[in-house]
XYZ file of C-alpha atoms in Angstrom:
739
model
C 0.000 0.000 0.000
C 1.614 3.252 -1.182
C 0.859 6.095 1.207
C 2.640 9.075 2.640
C 0.541 9.029 5.771
C 1.399 6.985 8.836
C -1.706 4.941 9.690
C -2.517 3.425 13.047
C -4.553 0.251 13.465
C -6.104 -1.623 16.350
C -7.227 -5.235 16.642
C -10.992 -5.378 17.196
C -13.428 -8.124 16.282
C -10.694 -10.384 14.978
C -9.449 -7.996 12.274
C -7.286 -4.885 11.994
C -9.305 -1.671 12.037
C -7.911 1.713 11.121
C -7.985 4.387 13.806
C -9.390 7.654 12.446
C -8.433 9.988 15.266
C -6.920 13.075 13.662
C -7.820 15.508 10.911
C -4.884 14.203 8.888
C -6.363 10.705 9.040
C -9.507 12.106 7.409
C -7.637 14.133 4.784
C -5.580 11.108 3.676
C -8.438 8.614 3.707
C -8.254 8.284 -0.070
C -4.778 6.752 0.328
C -6.032 3.906 2.562
C -6.194 0.565 0.756
C -9.854 -0.238 0.101
C -9.216 -3.842 1.165
C -8.764 -2.550 4.720
C -12.194 -0.879 4.877
C -14.752 -2.612 7.088
C -17.576 -2.065 4.568
C -17.795 -1.193 0.888
C -21.408 0.005 0.785
C -24.423 0.437 3.023
C -28.123 1.101 2.404
C -29.721 4.511 2.826
C -32.778 3.047 4.557
C -33.126 1.139 7.817
C -30.224 2.754 9.696
C -30.196 4.752 12.919
C -28.593 7.666 11.108
C -29.876 10.907 9.648
C -31.507 9.957 6.339
C -30.882 13.440 4.916
C -27.122 12.991 5.304
C -27.221 9.597 3.607
C -29.297 11.008 0.737
C -26.777 13.836 0.304
C -23.988 11.252 0.149
C -25.939 9.100 -2.320
C -25.045 11.125 -5.404
C -26.050 8.328 -7.788
C -29.523 8.095 -6.264
C -29.506 4.271 -6.079
C -30.354 4.279 -2.336
C -26.874 3.004 -1.440
C -23.776 4.780 -0.162
C -20.564 3.479 -1.719
C -16.833 3.913 -1.122
C -16.333 6.428 -3.937
C -19.220 8.576 -2.699
C -17.759 8.600 0.817
C -14.328 9.546 -0.544
C -15.860 12.322 -2.653
C -17.513 13.775 0.454
C -14.258 13.514 2.435
C -12.246 15.201 -0.342
C -14.786 18.016 -0.610
C -14.929 18.848 3.094
C -11.131 18.612 3.261
C -10.967 21.226 0.523
C -13.486 23.749 1.838
C -12.706 23.450 5.566
C -9.498 24.759 7.061
C -10.478 23.653 10.568
C -11.558 20.010 10.861
C -12.022 20.031 14.646
C -15.816 20.682 14.519
C -16.157 17.770 12.083
C -14.107 15.462 14.313
C -16.293 16.442 17.254
C -19.512 15.799 15.307
C -20.746 19.295 16.167
C -24.197 20.372 15.021
C -22.876 23.917 14.599
C -20.464 24.971 11.856
C -18.374 28.075 12.697
C -17.996 30.361 9.696
C -14.318 30.715 10.610
C -13.833 27.012 9.808
C -14.569 27.647 6.093
C -11.462 28.137 3.969
C -11.980 31.424 2.108
C -8.559 31.315 0.522
C -9.984 29.552 -2.530
C -13.020 30.469 -4.727
C -15.352 27.687 -3.617
C -14.765 28.499 0.022
C -15.475 32.167 -0.651
C -18.751 31.293 -2.367
C -19.730 29.005 0.539
C -18.985 31.713 3.074
C -21.038 34.293 1.131
C -23.948 31.860 0.811
C -23.783 31.001 4.502
C -24.025 34.690 5.409
C -26.949 35.144 2.971
C -28.670 32.157 4.572
C -28.249 33.669 8.003
C -29.609 36.950 6.675
C -32.708 35.189 5.376
C -33.121 33.732 8.855
C -33.012 37.181 10.378
C -29.645 36.805 12.142
C -27.022 38.356 9.852
C -24.566 38.849 12.711
C -24.381 35.140 13.596
C -21.012 33.411 13.249
C -22.257 29.812 13.142
C -24.703 27.876 10.987
C -26.605 25.162 12.833
C -28.502 22.057 11.773
C -31.726 23.809 12.785
C -30.888 26.616 10.346
C -30.696 24.271 7.365
C -33.240 21.591 8.313
C -35.830 22.884 5.855
C -34.498 25.429 3.388
C -37.831 25.476 1.550
C -39.308 27.496 4.417
C -36.526 30.066 3.985
C -37.417 30.544 0.341
C -41.185 30.301 0.757
C -41.736 34.049 0.739
C -38.882 34.783 -1.661
C -39.943 35.830 -5.179
C -36.810 34.368 -6.773
C -34.802 31.327 -5.667
C -32.659 30.342 -8.629
C -34.536 27.268 -9.863
C -35.946 28.830 -13.057
C -39.537 28.348 -11.883
C -41.762 31.310 -11.091
C -44.727 30.970 -8.773
C -47.676 33.326 -8.410
C -45.820 35.429 -5.824
C -43.151 36.310 -8.404
C -45.631 38.487 -10.355
C -45.533 42.250 -9.912
C -49.111 42.933 -11.102
C -52.495 41.224 -11.166
C -52.467 40.609 -14.913
C -49.188 38.684 -14.714
C -50.418 36.792 -11.661
C -53.591 35.805 -13.566
C -51.515 34.730 -16.561
C -49.338 32.454 -14.370
C -52.431 30.803 -12.901
C -53.966 30.331 -16.375
C -50.754 28.738 -17.647
C -50.705 26.369 -14.664
C -54.357 25.431 -15.303
C -53.815 24.773 -19.006
C -50.385 23.107 -19.263
C -49.624 22.014 -15.680
C -47.078 23.199 -13.135
C -43.610 22.582 -11.729
C -42.818 22.716 -8.036
C -40.815 25.739 -7.052
C -38.070 25.484 -4.428
C -40.436 27.243 -2.079
C -42.858 24.335 -2.459
C -45.399 26.416 -4.443
C -46.647 25.476 -7.938
C -45.095 27.511 -10.721
C -44.110 27.542 -14.399
C -40.744 27.063 -16.033
C -39.545 28.353 -19.387
C -40.660 25.080 -20.972
C -44.166 25.443 -19.518
C -44.427 29.034 -20.756
C -43.361 27.980 -24.254
C -45.893 25.130 -24.293
C -48.629 27.496 -23.091
C -48.073 30.075 -25.810
C -47.649 27.416 -28.491
C -51.098 26.102 -27.548
C -52.498 29.645 -27.657
C -51.137 30.209 -31.171
C -52.415 26.859 -32.425
C -55.868 27.454 -31.018
C -56.038 30.987 -32.420
C -54.886 29.761 -35.861
C -57.439 26.976 -35.838
C -60.210 29.366 -34.857
C -59.096 31.790 -37.575
C -60.184 29.301 -40.254
C -63.793 30.322 -39.572
C -63.056 33.760 -40.958
C -61.660 32.510 -44.266
C -64.368 29.826 -44.731
C -67.908 30.947 -43.675
C -69.263 27.437 -44.348
C -67.574 26.239 -41.170
C -70.124 28.140 -39.030
C -73.341 27.924 -41.032
C -75.450 29.165 -38.125
C -73.054 31.845 -36.936
C -72.604 32.077 -33.219
C -75.342 29.470 -32.748
C -73.452 26.829 -34.695
C -71.925 25.222 -31.589
C -75.324 24.754 -29.938
C -76.946 23.549 -33.167
C -74.077 21.111 -33.765
C -74.529 19.692 -30.265
C -78.232 18.914 -30.914
C -77.375 17.565 -34.355
C -74.755 15.270 -32.823
C -77.236 13.830 -30.310
C -79.881 13.038 -32.991
C -77.689 12.078 -35.927
C -77.680 8.304 -35.367
C -81.393 8.151 -34.447
C -82.447 10.054 -37.587
C -80.254 7.816 -39.761
C -81.871 4.798 -38.082
C -85.391 6.149 -38.770
C -84.897 6.779 -42.471
C -83.152 3.409 -42.884
C -86.170 1.662 -41.368
C -88.534 3.638 -43.635
C -86.415 2.603 -46.635
C -86.746 -1.062 -45.673
C -90.510 -0.662 -45.328
C -90.634 0.860 -48.803
C -88.523 -2.012 -50.100
C -90.850 -4.634 -48.622
C -94.175 -3.660 -46.980
C -93.936 -6.778 -44.811
C -90.940 -5.242 -42.982
C -92.951 -2.314 -41.591
C -94.626 -4.256 -38.817
C -91.522 -5.929 -37.325
C -89.535 -2.658 -37.659
C -91.933 -0.982 -35.221
C -92.230 -2.025 -31.550
C -94.448 -5.122 -31.144
C -97.687 -5.004 -29.183
C -96.173 -7.420 -26.667
C -93.479 -4.866 -25.965
C -96.083 -2.286 -24.966
C -97.861 -4.877 -22.825
C -94.604 -5.454 -20.959
C -94.104 -1.731 -20.472
C -97.678 -1.305 -19.273
C -96.911 -3.049 -15.963
C -93.661 -1.099 -15.390
C -92.863 2.308 -14.018
C -92.133 4.170 -17.270
C -89.903 6.675 -15.492
C -87.592 3.766 -14.729
C -87.807 2.372 -18.272
C -86.405 5.414 -20.069
C -83.488 3.516 -21.551
C -85.836 0.921 -23.052
C -88.093 3.605 -24.577
C -85.039 5.473 -25.944
C -84.164 2.374 -27.995
C -87.448 2.642 -29.931
C -87.423 4.446 -33.338
C -87.879 8.237 -33.312
C -91.347 7.869 -34.834
C -93.681 5.281 -36.355
C -91.930 3.624 -39.292
C -93.668 3.466 -42.683
C -92.747 3.419 -46.349
C -91.643 6.898 -47.513
C -92.811 8.683 -44.326
C -91.095 11.949 -43.313
C -89.776 12.369 -39.766
C -92.225 14.263 -37.533
C -90.471 16.819 -35.325
C -93.233 18.038 -33.013
C -96.068 15.507 -32.992
C -95.837 11.699 -32.989
C -92.206 11.707 -31.814
C -90.801 9.114 -29.405
C -91.400 10.722 -25.957
C -87.836 10.033 -24.859
C -86.569 12.186 -27.788
C -89.353 14.726 -28.113
C -87.529 17.653 -26.428
C -84.345 17.095 -28.433
C -86.337 16.830 -31.683
C -88.072 20.157 -30.935
C -84.678 21.863 -30.329
C -83.385 20.382 -33.582
C -86.400 21.843 -35.430
C -85.807 25.293 -33.921
C -82.001 25.452 -34.282
C -81.417 23.584 -37.549
C -84.524 22.883 -39.629
C -86.218 26.280 -39.351
C -83.049 28.329 -40.255
C -82.444 26.068 -43.277
C -85.947 25.309 -44.567
C -88.284 27.634 -42.768
C -90.927 26.739 -40.213
C -91.746 23.038 -40.618
C -93.190 20.290 -38.414
C -91.455 17.456 -40.253
C -88.203 16.537 -41.991
C -87.957 14.652 -45.260
C -85.106 12.348 -46.136
C -83.937 14.795 -48.826
C -83.834 17.612 -46.303
C -81.912 15.348 -43.895
C -79.193 14.824 -46.530
C -78.996 18.614 -46.898
C -78.559 19.002 -43.142
C -75.680 16.501 -43.181
C -74.006 18.381 -46.024
C -74.396 21.631 -44.099
C -72.598 20.296 -41.004
C -69.811 18.498 -42.954
C -67.368 21.515 -42.993
C -67.975 22.120 -39.285
C -67.268 18.468 -38.426
C -64.050 18.499 -40.485
C -62.973 21.697 -38.720
C -63.700 20.192 -35.308
C -61.665 17.086 -36.162
C -58.658 19.276 -36.943
C -58.866 21.212 -33.667
C -55.468 22.345 -32.306
C -54.430 23.917 -29.017
C -57.126 22.110 -27.049
C -55.176 22.770 -23.796
C -56.318 26.412 -23.837
C -59.831 25.895 -25.216
C -61.307 26.499 -21.782
C -60.069 30.103 -21.883
C -62.282 30.926 -24.862
C -61.202 32.509 -28.133
C -61.604 36.044 -26.834
C -59.221 35.504 -23.888
C -56.780 33.601 -26.113
C -56.623 36.469 -28.566
C -56.256 38.980 -25.749
C -53.268 37.131 -24.283
C -51.567 36.852 -27.660
C -52.053 40.541 -28.343
C -50.643 41.543 -24.940
C -47.091 41.557 -23.481
C -47.655 38.706 -21.011
C -45.102 36.348 -22.533
C -42.318 38.887 -22.329
C -43.118 39.531 -18.658
C -43.030 35.842 -17.787
C -39.727 35.302 -19.561
C -38.230 38.300 -17.777
C -39.279 36.898 -14.396
C -37.706 33.533 -15.233
C -34.467 35.245 -16.287
C -34.299 37.165 -13.011
C -34.914 33.947 -11.084
C -32.110 32.116 -12.876
C -29.652 34.900 -12.038
C -29.682 33.566 -8.474
C -29.031 29.946 -9.489
C -25.359 29.894 -8.476
C -26.040 31.696 -5.236
C -28.901 29.425 -4.215
C -26.948 26.333 -5.257
C -24.203 27.497 -2.965
C -26.792 27.647 -0.177
C -27.454 23.990 -0.958
C -23.737 23.349 -0.537
C -23.889 25.109 2.824
C -26.653 22.710 3.833
C -24.531 19.760 2.699
C -21.496 21.053 4.566
C -23.411 21.511 7.828
C -24.778 17.951 7.658
C -21.367 16.514 6.781
C -19.792 18.488 9.611
C -22.096 16.771 12.106
C -22.432 13.243 10.673
C -19.523 12.356 8.383
C -17.083 11.356 11.133
C -19.680 9.083 12.744
C -20.349 7.437 9.384
C -16.639 6.799 8.873
C -16.496 4.996 12.233
C -19.282 2.710 11.015
C -18.088 2.303 7.432
C -14.298 2.473 7.197
C -14.121 0.757 10.587
C -16.646 -0.640 13.063
C -15.316 1.402 15.942
C -18.749 2.379 17.252
C -19.865 -1.256 17.316
C -16.834 -2.581 19.163
C -16.388 0.494 21.360
C -18.378 1.515 24.393
C -19.052 5.154 23.548
C -22.218 4.834 21.438
C -24.140 2.296 19.405
C -23.420 1.543 15.769
C -25.703 3.026 13.137
C -27.100 -0.435 12.315
C -28.147 -1.110 15.928
C -31.853 -0.276 15.997
C -32.370 -0.390 19.769
C -32.659 -2.793 22.700
C -34.971 -5.793 23.129
C -36.014 -6.721 26.667
C -37.227 -10.311 26.956
C -36.682 -13.360 29.175
C -34.709 -11.422 31.783
C -32.228 -10.119 29.203
C -31.479 -6.953 27.262
C -30.281 -7.627 23.698
C -28.244 -4.736 22.298
C -27.563 -6.134 18.820
C -30.921 -5.595 17.099
C -31.159 -4.708 13.403
C -34.191 -3.672 11.373
C -35.194 -6.126 8.636
C -37.530 -5.542 5.721
C -38.518 -9.203 5.400
C -37.993 -12.043 7.869
C -37.987 -14.697 5.147
C -35.630 -12.639 3.006
C -33.186 -11.898 5.819
C -32.974 -15.228 7.652
C -31.263 -17.471 5.020
C -28.189 -15.237 4.837
C -28.235 -14.336 8.537
C -28.177 -18.041 9.441
C -24.541 -18.113 8.269
C -23.588 -15.774 11.120
C -23.675 -18.728 13.579
C -25.563 -16.445 15.969
C -28.775 -17.234 17.828
C -31.316 -14.813 16.325
C -34.891 -14.066 17.285
C -37.027 -12.270 14.689
C -39.670 -10.081 16.300
C -42.753 -8.361 14.952
C -42.814 -4.937 16.627
C -45.931 -2.772 16.847
C -46.657 0.552 18.510
C -49.615 0.788 20.840
C -52.554 2.784 19.469
C -50.772 3.124 16.144
C -50.512 1.367 12.785
C -46.689 1.538 12.849
C -44.987 -1.837 12.445
C -41.475 -3.113 11.852
C -39.455 -6.324 12.071
C -36.178 -6.717 13.910
C -33.593 -9.467 14.280
C -32.207 -9.640 17.838
C -28.979 -11.513 18.626
C -28.811 -13.512 21.874
C -25.184 -13.866 22.962
C -25.548 -14.718 26.668
C -27.752 -17.008 28.771
C -29.722 -19.944 27.373
C -32.627 -20.596 25.007
C -34.823 -22.675 27.327
C -37.624 -20.092 27.511
C -37.277 -18.603 24.028
C -40.065 -19.714 21.703
C -42.212 -18.380 18.886
C -45.029 -16.299 20.335
C -43.027 -15.071 23.343
C -43.606 -11.364 24.016
C -41.160 -8.650 25.010
C -40.639 -4.898 24.717
C -38.369 -3.207 22.178
C -36.982 0.290 22.745
C -35.783 2.018 19.577
C -32.913 4.483 19.384
C -35.265 7.376 20.157
C -36.593 5.711 23.306
C -39.980 4.738 21.874
C -41.318 1.422 23.137
C -42.776 -1.248 20.848
C -44.619 -4.470 21.630
C -42.355 -7.234 20.298
C -43.457 -10.797 19.532
C -41.053 -13.537 18.438
C -42.108 -14.880 15.029
C -39.038 -16.922 14.073
C -35.912 -18.345 15.725
C -32.524 -19.280 14.249
C -31.000 -21.807 16.646
C -27.263 -21.658 17.383
C -25.272 -22.019 20.629
C -25.623 -19.027 22.932
C -22.983 -19.753 25.608
C -20.646 -22.470 26.922
C -22.642 -22.526 30.147
C -25.757 -23.467 28.200
C -23.780 -26.232 26.469
C -22.580 -27.587 29.861
C -26.100 -28.148 31.141
C -27.695 -29.166 27.849
C -26.869 -32.955 28.112
C -28.441 -33.151 31.557
C -31.486 -31.215 30.376
C -31.829 -33.525 27.386
C -31.563 -36.614 29.616
C -34.090 -35.197 32.074
C -36.416 -34.320 29.218
C -36.029 -37.770 27.679
C -36.654 -39.502 31.034
C -39.682 -37.333 31.652
C -41.063 -38.121 28.212
C -40.502 -41.857 28.717
C -42.144 -41.805 32.151
C -45.070 -39.931 30.700
C -45.390 -42.423 27.859
C -45.122 -45.355 30.314
C -47.777 -43.828 32.598
C -50.112 -43.199 29.671
C -49.651 -46.768 28.423
C -50.307 -48.236 31.860
C -53.346 -46.048 32.330
C -54.769 -47.278 29.053
C -53.981 -50.905 30.004
C -55.730 -50.543 33.372
C -58.778 -49.075 31.671
C -58.823 -51.930 29.174
C -58.435 -54.627 31.823
C -61.085 -53.012 33.980
C -63.496 -53.065 31.091
C -62.678 -56.669 30.325
C -63.075 -57.627 34.011
C -66.468 -55.965 34.248
C -67.633 -57.732 31.104
C -66.357 -61.097 32.350
C -67.921 -60.583 35.776
C -71.298 -59.908 34.199
C -71.194 -63.295 32.465
C -69.761 -65.271 35.441
C -71.979 -67.221 37.798
C -72.854 -65.080 40.819
C -72.781 -68.155 43.065
C -69.269 -69.224 42.045
C -66.870 -69.240 45.004
C -63.961 -66.746 44.939
C -60.627 -68.002 43.739
C -58.259 -69.057 46.525
C -55.270 -66.891 47.399
C -52.435 -67.935 45.107
C -49.371 -67.862 47.321
C -47.101 -69.040 44.525
C -47.968 -66.032 42.353
C -47.076 -63.570 45.078
C -43.992 -65.571 45.913
C -42.809 -65.067 42.325
C -43.540 -61.342 42.546
C -41.546 -60.920 45.730
C -38.766 -63.055 44.337
C -38.606 -60.717 41.295
C -38.573 -57.685 43.590
C -35.815 -59.223 45.659
C -33.817 -60.055 42.553
C -34.179 -56.480 41.256
C -33.223 -54.952 44.586
C -30.263 -57.257 44.816
C -29.053 -56.301 41.344
C -29.469 -52.583 42.018
C -27.790 -52.887 45.383
C -24.894 -54.791 43.853
C -24.432 -52.123 41.160
C -24.611 -49.258 43.634
C -22.319 -51.068 46.018
C -19.715 -51.632 43.290
C -19.818 -47.944 42.216
C -19.802 -46.565 45.746
C -17.242 -49.082 46.827
C -14.952 -48.173 43.991
C -15.425 -44.464 44.646
C -14.852 -44.845 48.407
C -11.705 -46.852 47.784
C -10.126 -43.811 46.112
C -7.903 -41.466 48.099
C -9.697 -38.358 49.310
C -7.817 -36.035 46.965
C -8.848 -38.127 43.925
C -12.578 -38.060 44.695
C -13.199 -34.479 43.382
C -11.156 -35.312 40.299
C -13.319 -38.360 39.664
C -16.497 -36.270 39.941
C -15.069 -33.640 37.593
C -13.993 -36.340 35.155
C -17.476 -37.849 35.055
C -19.047 -34.438 34.448
C -16.540 -33.613 31.712
C -17.211 -36.939 30.055
C -20.894 -36.033 29.896
C -20.697 -32.290 29.149
C -17.281 -32.040 27.505
C -18.272 -32.840 23.892
C -21.247 -30.454 24.001
C -19.090 -27.685 25.496
C -16.352 -28.220 22.920
C -18.781 -28.035 19.997
C -20.400 -24.899 21.441
C -17.010 -23.291 22.035
C -15.939 -23.884 18.444
C -19.220 -22.523 17.063
C -19.165 -19.474 19.319
C -15.737 -18.596 17.941
C -17.302 -18.573 14.454
C -20.009 -15.988 15.199
C -19.827 -13.274 12.559
C -21.576 -9.927 12.193
C -21.103 -9.856 8.415
C -24.001 -12.091 7.262
C -26.444 -10.238 9.539
C -25.581 -6.941 7.825
C -25.160 -8.418 4.335
C -28.715 -9.707 4.547
C -29.776 -6.058 5.035
C -27.963 -4.796 1.948
C -24.531 -4.014 3.395
C -21.329 -5.062 1.682
C -19.199 -6.024 4.702
C -15.565 -6.290 3.654
C -14.220 -8.403 6.526
C -15.079 -11.046 9.095
C -16.354 -9.052 12.043
C -16.266 -11.648 14.796
C -18.514 -11.724 17.846
C -16.357 -13.749 20.212
C -17.372 -14.942 23.662
C -16.056 -11.981 25.724
C -17.484 -9.391 23.340
C -20.754 -11.308 22.958
C -21.315 -11.096 26.713
C -21.435 -7.296 26.378
C -24.133 -7.404 23.694
C -26.652 -9.277 25.863
C -27.040 -8.112 29.440
C -28.417 -10.626 31.948
C -30.649 -9.634 34.851
C -28.597 -8.921 37.991
C -29.444 -7.505 41.411
C -28.211 -3.968 42.022
C -24.972 -3.634 43.903
C -25.574 -3.454 47.645
C -29.190 -4.660 47.389
C -30.625 -6.704 50.262
C -31.915 -10.181 49.478
C -34.176 -12.424 51.532
C -34.100 -16.150 50.806
C -37.388 -16.807 52.611
C -40.095 -17.497 50.046
C -43.561 -17.531 51.630
C -44.923 -19.367 48.593
C -42.258 -22.064 48.437
C -43.491 -25.633 48.442
C -43.868 -26.910 52.000
C -41.785 -29.898 53.081
C -43.858 -32.977 53.974
C -41.489 -35.499 55.693
C -44.394 -37.738 56.741
C -44.850 -38.863 53.158
C -41.261 -40.050 53.081
C -41.687 -41.920 56.387
C -44.894 -43.579 55.225
C -43.149 -44.748 52.073
C -40.208 -46.126 54.036
C -42.572 -47.874 56.483
C -44.492 -49.559 53.663
C -41.213 -50.565 52.015
C -39.887 -52.074 55.255
C -43.141 -53.978 55.891
C -43.011 -55.406 52.366
C -39.355 -56.397 52.757
C -40.076 -57.974 56.194
C -42.950 -59.981 54.793
C -40.768 -61.167 51.922
C -37.959 -62.099 54.331
C -40.303 -63.932 56.677
C -41.661 -66.024 53.835
C -38.194 -66.644 52.436
C -38.909 -64.906 49.133
C -36.126 -62.394 49.543
C -33.545 -65.026 50.493
C -34.602 -67.087 47.531
C -34.135 -64.127 45.192
C -30.715 -63.334 46.629
C -29.732 -67.004 46.380
C -30.809 -67.059 42.726
C -28.766 -63.913 42.071
C -25.721 -65.458 43.718
C -26.187 -68.630 41.727
C -26.364 -66.669 38.502
C -23.290 -64.632 39.379
C -21.333 -67.766 40.429
C -22.380 -69.595 37.268
C -21.129 -66.666 35.198
C -17.730 -66.562 36.987
C -17.149 -70.341 37.581
C -15.135 -71.997 34.771
C -16.953 -74.600 32.776
C -16.356 -78.147 34.113
C -14.069 -80.415 32.089
C -15.817 -83.180 30.176
C -15.732 -86.538 31.950
C -12.985 -88.962 30.886
C -14.113 -91.864 28.798
C -14.481 -95.128 30.791
C -11.599 -97.589 30.577
C -12.099 -100.595 28.425
C -13.198 -103.694 30.325
C -10.287 -106.036 31.030
C -10.653 -109.583 29.782
C -11.373 -112.131 32.443
C -8.374 -114.294 33.391
C -8.257 -117.664 31.733
C -9.300 -120.652 33.778
C -6.535 -122.858 34.901
């Protein structure tokens, strides 16, 4: 790594992290090898950090802050600030003396900062605060010009210009001014006047061609009535033509009598649509169209208006219209319809031709363009105010971001929380400090599972509010015995607001070595408990079954049958089995205790420790190895970060992220629990008495001795060597010969 700056590193989280402690460290950040950065990008959303600062850093607008954007911000502040101490302190106030006015950009920033303070009514101030730049739109709200090339209504100097701005906004739309008010830009003004010229030119065709408006000023109204009746009149004369073609068509082309019978039982005011579908008048071969009498009632008023506005001006007073006259009417309206189809500048039609012509004849366009020019003259100055805003935010937040981006100093230090730590979850007697916001539980958990960290995903809701969010909380101390889906807790966000938190998903990993030590015993106890429960349930079912069978058998048995005699042999076998079992257990216990008691005193604790390690050692070793692999990276990567290193969460550091419940120092504690279970020694004595009576009875009858004797016989038979096979008998000697 080629650098002229002497860097200092510290070992935190299992990797080397750069120490950004001086202004020179910040100025030379561009020389630091990117491979040594803790992160390469982070999201704009979901962090406990000022969103405005992140959006200012996000020059590309992709909702992510990247290394090059951070370096660009660092280079810029290093150029325009001669005093980096306020930035290193994270101050919310920027002294004007910290701006370097020895170069042009610094001079412009200083001038803009003083103008900003003047707009705020404190021109003598020597510092610009976060509160001063929180919402610059309010500063420019009452300003006529703000350098964005958009003029709002308040930019006008007279009522006519103000009216013209509002008309342009109504006709061609608006742009939002920096003040937040609707206004018009140069492009909007050009579009507005283009529409005015097109509309005026289109309307001017009526002067050169009188046929376009055959009824003068009443043409629009007459054309509207003509348009409503055009299809119905065409339909009428077509039907009459068919009736002339074939007299048999006349009857079916008129409404049938059955149709009127159906209407007779209806409310005709509700059947208007059905009546409107009937022909305009009674259809017959060669019949003219009546306009005042015998007209379909649903169209009578429209037909009368058509007679007054169209037929009478063309043909004189008439109560009917022939098909020839109808063709003449269509020819009369043909130029008007062609003119309407070629209409241009429809955006300004609502103003009316008189207002359109008045605007075009006036000087309104020149006034609007002059206002826009005056507004743009302030563009550089207002943009510099925007740079002042950026500088004030960077002055307060940039150093904190570097300690959560270039390094994870805030996370591994004790001064303040990291920007990805959303708050603290209180649940199960613990306070979990490593909680991150997640957009989707199902989307976050697959990647986060690789962190080897026990995570609980919680659905958090505010009381009396519709606000909701999901968090992933890391458990790094204690055990998971009482953690389960559905368990409730309370989450406090970074602003101190409390949320109701409910566990909705768990990712199971070892939490601590202590949990691993006790886990084998808990598993054995759980297994024994489950087996006892299963055995008890099975026996209970067997007793119920036998009871039912006994009752059924007793119902069929002879009531006079004598009871069965007491079977001594059966009980003798039972007691013999009990004696055998007790003997075996006693022998096993005696051998273990005897072996243990034969050890020297100093070896006894070692033996106990050895037994416990044999049981818990493997579980503890596995947990220890997994706990050393806990990694912050996958938890953040699942949220859109690009973590550039393995940020370990080892056992000592993990114990600081989850705080266990502990009594305050110096608190008094009473061990007397008034609700503790009372001791009942009489139950124990009753049990022992029954046991002794049973053993005495078995001894008196010889059952116990018999069982012990059988046990001894079995043990001796197992240890005694097998007897040698008997030698074959000698062959019989021949009898001596007789002398």
